[in-house]
């Protein structure tokens, strides 16, 4: 076969879609050891909401990502993309001014409303009003990945097992793993990269994140709020609240500390009672220089990595999967910013 793919999070999904599109044969290994893509808020937003600056390459990424998710909606006849405006609560007049200055940036003008939003929402504290982001949204990554995994299971293209690195044989023309012979192998393990003897030296600075889901019947908002935390409406009076950043804890488990941090932040701007109905966590595969990790192993050219999606996997995955495919199959050079050659 053409490819073995290790890991079926957003990176693995995006790469196998690329393989399908190009009629390549493949087999995926997935062991459920990581769940960043499953718990993710799934938000796509091209503006850094702390500083009102553009996210790296955001426009180019969205141009590829939105049709990519639309194709999947058609393939599975299910909705995954939920467009939603984001309201950024201003803390001061100075922040308002910074927002309007940023609106002049040609990259951001498509996404930032130049009006100061003064709408009153009974349950939200926003004395200085809001800045509104347009053309933003949420991908329901959990439903998408479940549908995709079921589809691969039916076609016998995924094995629910842990990939054992010690069993991988590198041959003259490719690789062999437990009797499966393939031309190439692509590793998409998220934070699981740390166990991969071929790529574990890459400078991943994983960041654990926790989220809670609340039931708040009186909140009544149909836009996303960004303040000390984000509030993301899911429908049926449910809202996702996130997310923490913890650079030390390498476990997948939700913690009391994470939950308390989120509720304390939430209560600085939301005044209604709520009940916590879910608490989840995952590890974001972030990189020292905040750019993805893409490319071939310097010595073993049939081994490649697709990782480092960081805090923005939804926007980044489709374009870097395409870049890796074009690199491996068509010899197109990778952009220096994403190539792992920058660390080797
Ligand atoms: C709390 C939180 C909130 C987030 N919110 C957002 C957001 O709003 N928007 C956004 O764009 N991004 C968000 N992210 C980031 C996003 O989730 C990541 O960028 C993205 O999911 C990473 O995808 P991945 O496929 O690289 O890794 P993962 O999702 O970790 O997938 C790796 C897969 O590889 C499998 N695997 C690993 N090792 C092995 C092995 N040896 N054998 C077999 N399988 C293996 C794992 O089980 C896993 O399924 C958030 C992340 C967190 C944690």
mmCIF file of C-alpha atoms and ligand atoms in Angstrom:
data_model
loop_
_atom_site.group_PDB
_atom_site.id
_atom_site.type_symbol
_atom_site.label_atom_id
_atom_site.label_comp_id
_atom_site.label_asym_id
_atom_site.label_seq_id
_atom_site.Cartn_x
_atom_site.Cartn_y
_atom_site.Cartn_z
ATOM 1 C CA UNK A 1 0.000 0.000 0.000
ATOM 2 C CA UNK A 2 0.998 3.632 -0.264
ATOM 3 C CA UNK A 3 0.788 4.923 3.313
ATOM 4 C CA UNK A 4 0.580 4.004 6.982
ATOM 5 C CA UNK A 5 -0.822 6.878 9.078
ATOM 6 C CA UNK A 6 -0.410 6.932 12.861
ATOM 7 C CA UNK A 7 -3.056 8.944 14.725
ATOM 8 C CA UNK A 8 -6.561 10.046 13.795
ATOM 9 C CA UNK A 9 -6.989 13.490 15.289
ATOM 10 C CA UNK A 10 -7.423 16.537 13.068
ATOM 11 C CA UNK A 11 -3.968 16.042 11.545
ATOM 12 C CA UNK A 12 -4.569 12.369 10.681
ATOM 13 C CA UNK A 13 -8.020 13.145 9.329
ATOM 14 C CA UNK A 14 -6.740 15.950 7.111
ATOM 15 C CA UNK A 15 -3.896 13.835 5.760
ATOM 16 C CA UNK A 16 -6.034 10.778 4.990
ATOM 17 C CA UNK A 17 -8.541 13.026 3.209
ATOM 18 C CA UNK A 18 -5.676 14.210 1.048
ATOM 19 C CA UNK A 19 -4.758 10.560 0.354
ATOM 20 C CA UNK A 20 -8.337 9.722 -0.602
ATOM 21 C CA UNK A 21 -8.562 12.692 -2.886
ATOM 22 C CA UNK A 22 -5.475 11.450 -4.685
ATOM 23 C CA UNK A 23 -6.611 7.803 -4.728
ATOM 24 C CA UNK A 24 -3.771 6.538 -2.544
ATOM 25 C CA UNK A 25 -4.151 3.412 -0.421
ATOM 26 C CA UNK A 26 -3.563 3.628 3.336
ATOM 27 C CA UNK A 27 -4.088 2.156 6.784
ATOM 28 C CA UNK A 28 -4.500 4.184 9.974
ATOM 29 C CA UNK A 29 -3.500 3.171 13.513
ATOM 30 C CA UNK A 30 -5.349 4.927 16.348
ATOM 31 C CA UNK A 31 -5.190 4.020 20.041
ATOM 32 C CA UNK A 32 -7.246 6.806 21.741
ATOM 33 C CA UNK A 33 -4.269 7.815 23.877
ATOM 34 C CA UNK A 34 -4.763 11.526 23.066
ATOM 35 C CA UNK A 35 -7.945 13.526 22.764
ATOM 36 C CA UNK A 36 -7.038 17.105 21.946
ATOM 37 C CA UNK A 37 -9.076 17.056 18.729
ATOM 38 C CA UNK A 38 -12.076 15.494 20.461
ATOM 39 C CA UNK A 39 -12.367 18.027 23.299
ATOM 40 C CA UNK A 40 -11.331 21.136 21.304
ATOM 41 C CA UNK A 41 -13.649 24.132 21.285
ATOM 42 C CA UNK A 42 -13.288 23.852 17.505
ATOM 43 C CA UNK A 43 -13.342 27.619 17.043
ATOM 44 C CA UNK A 44 -11.832 29.205 13.961
ATOM 45 C CA UNK A 45 -10.975 32.827 14.302
ATOM 46 C CA UNK A 46 -8.261 34.704 12.436
ATOM 47 C CA UNK A 47 -7.653 37.392 15.093
ATOM 48 C CA UNK A 48 -5.526 37.063 18.231
ATOM 49 C CA UNK A 49 -8.013 38.318 20.789
ATOM 50 C CA UNK A 50 -5.502 39.465 23.359
ATOM 51 C CA UNK A 51 -3.623 41.868 21.128
ATOM 52 C CA UNK A 52 -5.934 42.277 18.103
ATOM 53 C CA UNK A 53 -3.290 41.097 15.656
ATOM 54 C CA UNK A 54 -3.747 38.678 12.741
ATOM 55 C CA UNK A 55 -3.190 34.980 13.349
ATOM 56 C CA UNK A 56 -0.267 33.707 11.263
ATOM 57 C CA UNK A 57 -1.416 32.896 7.702
ATOM 58 C CA UNK A 58 -5.055 32.905 8.793
ATOM 59 C CA UNK A 59 -6.637 34.046 5.554
ATOM 60 C CA UNK A 60 -4.734 31.469 3.491
ATOM 61 C CA UNK A 61 -5.587 28.741 6.007
ATOM 62 C CA UNK A 62 -9.292 29.585 6.053
ATOM 63 C CA UNK A 63 -9.437 29.622 2.257
ATOM 64 C CA UNK A 64 -8.493 25.931 2.347
ATOM 65 C CA UNK A 65 -10.128 24.925 5.648
ATOM 66 C CA UNK A 66 -13.700 26.102 5.053
ATOM 67 C CA UNK A 67 -14.193 24.222 1.738
ATOM 68 C CA UNK A 68 -12.468 21.226 3.368
ATOM 69 C CA UNK A 69 -15.097 21.014 6.147
ATOM 70 C CA UNK A 70 -17.863 21.745 3.662
ATOM 71 C CA UNK A 71 -16.760 18.732 1.607
ATOM 72 C CA UNK A 72 -16.961 16.573 4.721
ATOM 73 C CA UNK A 73 -20.454 17.905 5.421
ATOM 74 C CA UNK A 74 -21.475 16.780 1.965
ATOM 75 C CA UNK A 75 -19.697 13.418 2.290
ATOM 76 C CA UNK A 76 -21.434 12.526 5.574
ATOM 77 C CA UNK A 77 -24.591 14.587 5.072
ATOM 78 C CA UNK A 78 -24.145 16.180 8.479
ATOM 79 C CA UNK A 79 -23.467 19.703 9.732
ATOM 80 C CA UNK A 80 -20.037 20.323 11.293
ATOM 81 C CA UNK A 81 -19.455 24.013 10.599
ATOM 82 C CA UNK A 82 -21.468 26.398 12.822
ATOM 83 C CA UNK A 83 -20.744 30.003 11.869
ATOM 84 C CA UNK A 84 -20.968 32.206 14.965
ATOM 85 C CA UNK A 85 -19.958 35.786 15.737
ATOM 86 C CA UNK A 86 -17.475 36.379 18.513
ATOM 87 C CA UNK A 87 -18.005 39.298 20.908
ATOM 88 C CA UNK A 88 -14.845 40.444 22.645
ATOM 89 C CA UNK A 89 -15.659 42.248 25.911
ATOM 90 C CA UNK A 90 -13.656 45.464 26.281
ATOM 91 C CA UNK A 91 -12.117 46.118 29.664
ATOM 92 C CA UNK A 92 -11.302 49.776 29.065
ATOM 93 C CA UNK A 93 -11.475 52.706 26.675
ATOM 94 C CA UNK A 94 -7.884 51.979 25.777
ATOM 95 C CA UNK A 95 -8.896 48.513 24.553
ATOM 96 C CA UNK A 96 -11.682 50.036 22.479
ATOM 97 C CA UNK A 97 -9.136 52.343 20.857
ATOM 98 C CA UNK A 98 -6.757 49.475 20.176
ATOM 99 C CA UNK A 99 -9.570 47.566 18.515
ATOM 100 C CA UNK A 100 -10.464 50.407 16.163
ATOM 101 C CA UNK A 101 -6.808 50.948 15.301
ATOM 102 C CA UNK A 102 -6.539 47.228 14.428
ATOM 103 C CA UNK A 103 -9.610 47.463 12.166
ATOM 104 C CA UNK A 104 -7.506 49.521 9.746
ATOM 105 C CA UNK A 105 -5.228 46.542 9.159
ATOM 106 C CA UNK A 106 -6.216 45.278 5.678
ATOM 107 C CA UNK A 107 -5.809 41.639 6.771
ATOM 108 C CA UNK A 108 -8.209 42.120 9.664
ATOM 109 C CA UNK A 109 -10.798 44.418 8.119
ATOM 110 C CA UNK A 110 -12.847 41.479 6.760
ATOM 111 C CA UNK A 111 -13.167 40.039 10.222
ATOM 112 C CA UNK A 112 -13.474 42.972 12.638
ATOM 113 C CA UNK A 113 -16.585 45.106 12.840
ATOM 114 C CA UNK A 114 -15.768 48.796 13.106
ATOM 115 C CA UNK A 115 -18.842 49.480 15.266
ATOM 116 C CA UNK A 116 -18.662 49.545 19.039
ATOM 117 C CA UNK A 117 -21.297 47.045 20.145
ATOM 118 C CA UNK A 118 -23.267 48.439 23.054
ATOM 119 C CA UNK A 119 -26.068 45.853 23.212
ATOM 120 C CA UNK A 120 -27.141 45.142 26.762
ATOM 121 C CA UNK A 121 -27.331 41.532 27.807
ATOM 122 C CA UNK A 122 -28.784 41.207 31.268
ATOM 123 C CA UNK A 123 -26.514 38.376 32.332
ATOM 124 C CA UNK A 124 -23.235 39.691 30.943
ATOM 125 C CA UNK A 125 -21.036 42.370 32.499
ATOM 126 C CA UNK A 126 -19.642 44.515 29.688
ATOM 127 C CA UNK A 127 -19.523 48.169 30.764
ATOM 128 C CA UNK A 128 -17.207 49.145 27.916
ATOM 129 C CA UNK A 129 -19.167 47.211 25.283
ATOM 130 C CA UNK A 130 -17.899 44.673 22.803
ATOM 131 C CA UNK A 131 -15.862 44.389 19.629
ATOM 132 C CA UNK A 132 -17.491 42.030 17.167
ATOM 133 C CA UNK A 133 -15.690 39.520 14.969
ATOM 134 C CA UNK A 134 -17.288 38.407 11.736
ATOM 135 C CA UNK A 135 -16.829 35.328 9.545
ATOM 136 C CA UNK A 136 -15.840 33.201 12.515
ATOM 137 C CA UNK A 137 -17.283 29.891 13.646
ATOM 138 C CA UNK A 138 -16.969 26.517 15.277
ATOM 139 C CA UNK A 139 -16.318 23.079 13.820
ATOM 140 C CA UNK A 140 -17.928 20.249 15.758
ATOM 141 C CA UNK A 141 -14.698 18.263 15.760
ATOM 142 C CA UNK A 142 -16.016 15.477 17.967
ATOM 143 C CA UNK A 143 -18.927 14.540 15.710
ATOM 144 C CA UNK A 144 -16.745 14.931 12.634
ATOM 145 C CA UNK A 145 -14.022 12.628 13.989
ATOM 146 C CA UNK A 146 -16.562 10.049 15.124
ATOM 147 C CA UNK A 147 -18.192 10.004 11.691
ATOM 148 C CA UNK A 148 -14.832 9.800 9.991
ATOM 149 C CA UNK A 149 -13.579 6.994 12.218
ATOM 150 C CA UNK A 150 -16.769 4.971 11.615
ATOM 151 C CA UNK A 151 -16.388 5.485 7.894
ATOM 152 C CA UNK A 152 -12.786 4.218 7.998
ATOM 153 C CA UNK A 153 -13.803 1.301 10.230
ATOM 154 C CA UNK A 154 -16.418 0.197 7.712
ATOM 155 C CA UNK A 155 -13.835 0.317 4.952
ATOM 156 C CA UNK A 156 -11.330 -1.514 7.203
ATOM 157 C CA UNK A 157 -8.908 1.379 6.857
ATOM 158 C CA UNK A 158 -8.316 1.937 10.571
ATOM 159 C CA UNK A 159 -7.051 -0.355 13.294
ATOM 160 C CA UNK A 160 -7.897 0.438 16.887
ATOM 161 C CA UNK A 161 -4.492 -0.331 18.255
ATOM 162 C CA UNK A 162 -1.408 1.350 19.556
ATOM 163 C CA UNK A 163 1.395 1.734 17.076
ATOM 164 C CA UNK A 164 4.523 0.034 18.468
ATOM 165 C CA UNK A 165 7.510 1.966 17.226
ATOM 166 C CA UNK A 166 9.906 -0.892 17.978
ATOM 167 C CA UNK A 167 8.090 -3.062 15.395
ATOM 168 C CA UNK A 168 8.657 -0.647 12.528
ATOM 169 C CA UNK A 169 11.154 -1.849 9.948
ATOM 170 C CA UNK A 170 12.655 0.595 7.517
ATOM 171 C CA UNK A 171 13.298 -1.109 4.197
ATOM 172 C CA UNK A 172 14.945 -0.040 0.993
ATOM 173 C CA UNK A 173 11.676 0.989 -0.642
ATOM 174 C CA UNK A 174 9.598 2.027 2.329
ATOM 175 C CA UNK A 175 8.492 0.566 5.629
ATOM 176 C CA UNK A 176 7.089 -2.635 7.046
ATOM 177 C CA UNK A 177 4.981 -2.881 10.182
ATOM 178 C CA UNK A 178 3.581 -6.182 11.484
ATOM 179 C CA UNK A 179 3.278 -7.545 7.964
ATOM 180 C CA UNK A 180 1.896 -4.320 6.458
ATOM 181 C CA UNK A 181 4.134 -3.048 3.705
ATOM 182 C CA UNK A 182 3.882 0.604 2.720
ATOM 183 C CA UNK A 183 5.871 3.119 0.727
ATOM 184 C CA UNK A 184 5.654 5.769 3.430
ATOM 185 C CA UNK A 185 4.523 6.371 7.000
ATOM 186 C CA UNK A 186 3.164 9.651 8.332
ATOM 187 C CA UNK A 187 3.068 10.272 12.075
ATOM 188 C CA UNK A 188 0.176 12.413 13.347
ATOM 189 C CA UNK A 189 0.209 11.572 17.080
ATOM 190 C CA UNK A 190 -0.266 14.998 18.631
ATOM 191 C CA UNK A 191 1.419 15.040 22.049
ATOM 192 C CA UNK A 192 2.014 11.270 21.520
ATOM 193 C CA UNK A 193 4.993 12.422 19.411
ATOM 194 C CA UNK A 194 6.970 12.359 22.653
ATOM 195 C CA UNK A 195 7.006 8.527 22.425
ATOM 196 C CA UNK A 196 8.153 8.480 18.806
ATOM 197 C CA UNK A 197 11.873 7.640 18.676
ATOM 198 C CA UNK A 198 12.243 9.220 15.220
ATOM 199 C CA UNK A 199 10.760 12.639 15.969
ATOM 200 C CA UNK A 200 10.645 13.039 19.751
ATOM 201 C CA UNK A 201 13.535 15.531 19.768
ATOM 202 C CA UNK A 202 11.424 18.132 17.957
ATOM 203 C CA UNK A 203 10.726 21.038 20.344
ATOM 204 C CA UNK A 204 7.124 20.409 21.274
ATOM 205 C CA UNK A 205 5.964 22.427 24.278
ATOM 206 C CA UNK A 206 2.711 20.718 24.976
ATOM 207 C CA UNK A 207 -0.007 22.734 26.717
ATOM 208 C CA UNK A 208 -2.769 21.001 28.611
ATOM 209 C CA UNK A 209 -6.201 22.596 28.313
ATOM 210 C CA UNK A 210 -9.378 22.048 30.301
ATOM 211 C CA UNK A 211 -12.947 22.960 29.391
ATOM 212 C CA UNK A 212 -16.255 22.742 31.173
ATOM 213 C CA UNK A 213 -19.743 22.586 29.693
ATOM 214 C CA UNK A 214 -22.427 24.413 31.657
ATOM 215 C CA UNK A 215 -26.205 24.365 31.552
ATOM 216 C CA UNK A 216 -27.403 27.956 31.990
ATOM 217 C CA UNK A 217 -31.090 28.397 31.059
ATOM 218 C CA UNK A 218 -31.068 32.163 31.772
ATOM 219 C CA UNK A 219 -27.966 33.082 29.797
ATOM 220 C CA UNK A 220 -29.720 33.327 26.430
ATOM 221 C CA UNK A 221 -26.908 34.348 24.118
ATOM 222 C CA UNK A 222 -26.403 33.182 20.564
ATOM 223 C CA UNK A 223 -22.897 34.577 20.032
ATOM 224 C CA UNK A 224 -19.576 33.547 21.463
ATOM 225 C CA UNK A 225 -18.125 35.742 24.208
ATOM 226 C CA UNK A 226 -14.421 36.196 24.775
ATOM 227 C CA UNK A 227 -13.325 37.746 28.022
ATOM 228 C CA UNK A 228 -11.277 36.140 30.823
ATOM 229 C CA UNK A 229 -12.572 32.864 29.336
ATOM 230 C CA UNK A 230 -14.631 32.059 26.252
ATOM 231 C CA UNK A 231 -18.319 31.167 26.351
ATOM 232 C CA UNK A 232 -19.407 29.138 23.357
ATOM 233 C CA UNK A 233 -23.134 28.432 22.856
ATOM 234 C CA UNK A 234 -23.856 24.825 21.847
ATOM 235 C CA UNK A 235 -27.678 25.025 21.791
ATOM 236 C CA UNK A 236 -30.211 23.689 24.334
ATOM 237 C CA UNK A 237 -28.906 26.158 26.977
ATOM 238 C CA UNK A 238 -25.518 24.447 26.970
ATOM 239 C CA UNK A 239 -22.283 26.445 26.740
ATOM 240 C CA UNK A 240 -18.663 25.384 26.532
ATOM 241 C CA UNK A 241 -16.374 27.421 28.777
ATOM 242 C CA UNK A 242 -12.644 27.353 28.198
ATOM 243 C CA UNK A 243 -9.915 26.968 28.181
ATOM 244 C CA UNK A 244 -7.042 26.719 30.633
ATOM 245 C CA UNK A 245 -3.358 26.604 29.704
ATOM 246 C CA UNK A 246 -1.120 24.426 31.821
ATOM 247 C CA UNK A 247 2.460 23.870 30.654
ATOM 248 C CA UNK A 248 3.452 21.493 33.462
ATOM 249 C CA UNK A 249 0.732 18.867 33.851
ATOM 250 C CA UNK A 250 1.252 16.193 31.181
ATOM 251 C CA UNK A 251 -1.729 14.036 32.190
ATOM 252 C CA UNK A 252 -4.955 13.904 30.207
ATOM 253 C CA UNK A 253 -7.165 14.082 33.271
ATOM 254 C CA UNK A 254 -9.439 17.005 34.211
ATOM 255 C CA UNK A 255 -8.475 18.569 37.554
ATOM 256 C CA UNK A 256 -10.294 20.371 40.357
ATOM 257 C CA UNK A 257 -7.818 23.224 39.949
ATOM 258 C CA UNK A 258 -8.688 23.598 36.244
ATOM 259 C CA UNK A 259 -12.395 23.611 36.988
ATOM 260 C CA UNK A 260 -12.020 26.239 39.720
ATOM 261 C CA UNK A 261 -9.943 28.448 37.448
ATOM 262 C CA UNK A 262 -12.636 28.331 34.753
ATOM 263 C CA UNK A 263 -15.556 29.037 37.082
ATOM 264 C CA UNK A 264 -13.675 31.919 38.749
ATOM 265 C CA UNK A 265 -12.950 33.466 35.339
ATOM 266 C CA UNK A 266 -16.501 32.907 34.118
ATOM 267 C CA UNK A 267 -17.987 34.639 37.132
ATOM 268 C CA UNK A 268 -16.024 37.825 36.433
ATOM 269 C CA UNK A 269 -18.405 38.547 33.519
ATOM 270 C CA UNK A 270 -21.448 36.231 33.757
ATOM 271 C CA UNK A 271 -24.033 36.806 36.460
ATOM 272 C CA UNK A 272 -26.515 33.924 36.067
ATOM 273 C CA UNK A 273 -26.621 30.608 37.919
ATOM 274 C CA UNK A 274 -25.372 27.552 36.041
ATOM 275 C CA UNK A 275 -24.675 23.896 36.498
ATOM 276 C CA UNK A 276 -21.542 22.123 35.287
ATOM 277 C CA UNK A 277 -22.540 19.124 33.181
ATOM 278 C CA UNK A 278 -19.199 18.109 31.692
ATOM 279 C CA UNK A 279 -15.505 18.650 32.361
ATOM 280 C CA UNK A 280 -12.912 17.632 29.739
ATOM 281 C CA UNK A 281 -9.244 18.077 29.022
ATOM 282 C CA UNK A 282 -6.608 17.379 26.416
ATOM 283 C CA UNK A 283 -3.050 18.273 25.516
ATOM 284 C CA UNK A 284 -2.440 20.771 22.726
ATOM 285 C CA UNK A 285 0.597 19.899 20.620
ATOM 286 C CA UNK A 286 2.208 23.355 20.653
ATOM 287 C CA UNK A 287 5.705 24.211 19.456
ATOM 288 C CA UNK A 288 8.355 26.572 20.777
ATOM 289 C CA UNK A 289 8.025 28.954 17.805
ATOM 290 C CA UNK A 290 4.223 28.510 17.433
ATOM 291 C CA UNK A 291 4.503 26.979 13.966
ATOM 292 C CA UNK A 292 3.584 23.441 12.855
ATOM 293 C CA UNK A 293 6.007 20.531 12.554
ATOM 294 C CA UNK A 294 5.914 19.191 8.998
ATOM 295 C CA UNK A 295 8.351 17.199 6.912
ATOM 296 C CA UNK A 296 10.455 14.139 6.282
ATOM 297 C CA UNK A 297 12.905 12.554 8.662
ATOM 298 C CA UNK A 298 16.364 13.817 7.659
ATOM 299 C CA UNK A 299 17.804 10.304 7.422
ATOM 300 C CA UNK A 300 14.780 8.113 6.689
ATOM 301 C CA UNK A 301 13.016 9.827 3.811
ATOM 302 C CA UNK A 302 9.983 7.524 3.932
ATOM 303 C CA UNK A 303 9.088 8.676 7.442
ATOM 304 C CA UNK A 304 7.235 11.971 7.814
ATOM 305 C CA UNK A 305 5.586 13.996 10.551
ATOM 306 C CA UNK A 306 2.463 16.186 10.628
ATOM 307 C CA UNK A 307 2.152 17.791 14.021
ATOM 308 C CA UNK A 308 2.465 21.005 16.037
ATOM 309 C CA UNK A 309 -1.085 22.168 15.307
ATOM 310 C CA UNK A 310 -0.980 24.032 18.600
ATOM 311 C CA UNK A 311 -4.034 26.012 19.657
ATOM 312 C CA UNK A 312 -5.490 26.287 16.153
ATOM 313 C CA UNK A 313 -5.760 22.815 14.676
ATOM 314 C CA UNK A 314 -9.091 23.501 12.967
ATOM 315 C CA UNK A 315 -7.681 26.225 10.736
ATOM 316 C CA UNK A 316 -4.199 24.795 10.216
ATOM 317 C CA UNK A 317 -4.727 21.051 9.632
ATOM 318 C CA UNK A 318 -6.157 21.117 6.072
ATOM 319 C CA UNK A 319 -3.484 23.406 4.598
ATOM 320 C CA UNK A 320 -0.470 21.714 6.174
ATOM 321 C CA UNK A 321 -1.798 18.261 5.259
ATOM 322 C CA UNK A 322 -1.962 19.436 1.658
ATOM 323 C CA UNK A 323 1.535 20.942 1.887
ATOM 324 C CA UNK A 324 2.935 17.673 3.253
ATOM 325 C CA UNK A 325 1.209 15.617 0.565
ATOM 326 C CA UNK A 326 2.523 17.883 -2.203
ATOM 327 C CA UNK A 327 5.964 17.652 -0.674
ATOM 328 C CA UNK A 328 5.991 13.857 -0.412
ATOM 329 C CA UNK A 329 4.352 13.084 -3.731
ATOM 330 C CA UNK A 330 5.226 15.990 -5.976
ATOM 331 C CA UNK A 331 8.516 17.173 -4.526
ATOM 332 C CA UNK A 332 7.155 20.646 -3.757
ATOM 333 C CA UNK A 333 9.341 22.322 -1.169
ATOM 334 C CA UNK A 334 7.790 23.050 2.223
ATOM 335 C CA UNK A 335 7.520 26.597 3.443
ATOM 336 C CA UNK A 336 10.524 27.129 5.731
ATOM 337 C CA UNK A 337 8.243 28.323 8.505
ATOM 338 C CA UNK A 338 6.539 24.929 8.838
ATOM 339 C CA UNK A 339 9.323 22.582 7.803
ATOM 340 C CA UNK A 340 11.006 20.610 10.582
ATOM 341 C CA UNK A 341 14.272 21.380 8.771
ATOM 342 C CA UNK A 342 14.315 24.575 10.868
ATOM 343 C CA UNK A 343 15.159 22.479 13.926
ATOM 344 C CA UNK A 344 17.404 19.832 12.403
HETATM 345 C C1 LIG B 1 -8.980 22.368 25.724
HETATM 346 C C2 LIG B 1 -8.606 22.570 24.298
HETATM 347 C C3 LIG B 1 -9.307 23.494 23.523
HETATM 348 C C4 LIG B 1 -8.970 23.685 22.185
HETATM 349 N N1 LIG B 1 -9.698 24.562 21.447
HETATM 350 C C5 LIG B 1 -9.427 24.721 20.126
HETATM 351 C C6 LIG B 1 -10.216 25.579 19.321
HETATM 352 O O1 LIG B 1 -11.204 26.176 19.783
HETATM 353 N N2 LIG B 1 -9.887 25.711 18.005
HETATM 354 C C7 LIG B 1 -8.817 25.041 17.442
HETATM 355 O O2 LIG B 1 -8.567 25.188 16.251
HETATM 356 N N3 LIG B 1 -8.042 24.235 18.193
HETATM 357 C C8 LIG B 1 -8.325 24.066 19.518
HETATM 358 N N4 LIG B 1 -7.541 23.231 20.281
HETATM 359 C C9 LIG B 1 -6.328 22.673 19.670
HETATM 360 C C10 LIG B 1 -6.617 21.473 18.800
HETATM 361 O O3 LIG B 1 -7.368 20.575 19.541
HETATM 362 C C11 LIG B 1 -5.318 20.855 18.320
HETATM 363 O O4 LIG B 1 -4.568 21.781 17.581
HETATM 364 C C12 LIG B 1 -5.554 19.636 17.426
HETATM 365 O O5 LIG B 1 -6.649 18.906 17.865
HETATM 366 C C13 LIG B 1 -4.362 18.715 17.361
HETATM 367 O O6 LIG B 1 -4.671 17.671 16.497
HETATM 368 P P1 LIG B 1 -3.665 16.461 16.251
HETATM 369 O O7 LIG B 1 -4.328 15.545 15.309
HETATM 370 O O8 LIG B 1 -2.324 16.972 15.923
HETATM 371 O O9 LIG B 1 -3.499 15.779 17.711
HETATM 372 P P2 LIG B 1 -4.506 14.882 18.559
HETATM 373 O O10 LIG B 1 -5.868 15.396 18.501
HETATM 374 O O11 LIG B 1 -3.866 14.708 19.892
HETATM 375 O O12 LIG B 1 -4.506 13.514 17.776
HETATM 376 C C14 LIG B 1 -3.441 12.596 17.824
HETATM 377 C C15 LIG B 1 -4.024 11.212 17.671
HETATM 378 O O13 LIG B 1 -2.956 10.255 17.602
HETATM 379 C C16 LIG B 1 -3.308 9.127 18.389
HETATM 380 N N5 LIG B 1 -2.047 8.471 18.780
HETATM 381 C C17 LIG B 1 -1.006 9.005 19.458
HETATM 382 N N6 LIG B 1 -0.021 8.098 19.610
HETATM 383 C C18 LIG B 1 -0.454 6.952 19.018
HETATM 384 C C19 LIG B 1 0.104 5.647 18.832
HETATM 385 N N7 LIG B 1 1.342 5.321 19.270
HETATM 386 N N8 LIG B 1 -0.625 4.698 18.193
HETATM 387 C C20 LIG B 1 -1.874 4.991 17.709
HETATM 388 N N9 LIG B 1 -2.443 6.217 17.838
HETATM 389 C C21 LIG B 1 -1.740 7.182 18.485
HETATM 390 C C22 LIG B 1 -4.086 9.732 19.552
HETATM 391 O O14 LIG B 1 -4.907 8.801 20.184
HETATM 392 C C23 LIG B 1 -4.888 10.838 18.869
HETATM 393 O O15 LIG B 1 -6.139 10.418 18.400
HETATM 394 C C24 LIG B 1 -7.885 22.977 21.615
HETATM 395 C C25 LIG B 1 -7.205 22.043 22.373
HETATM 396 C C26 LIG B 1 -7.560 21.823 23.708
HETATM 397 C C27 LIG B 1 -6.825 20.777 24.490
#
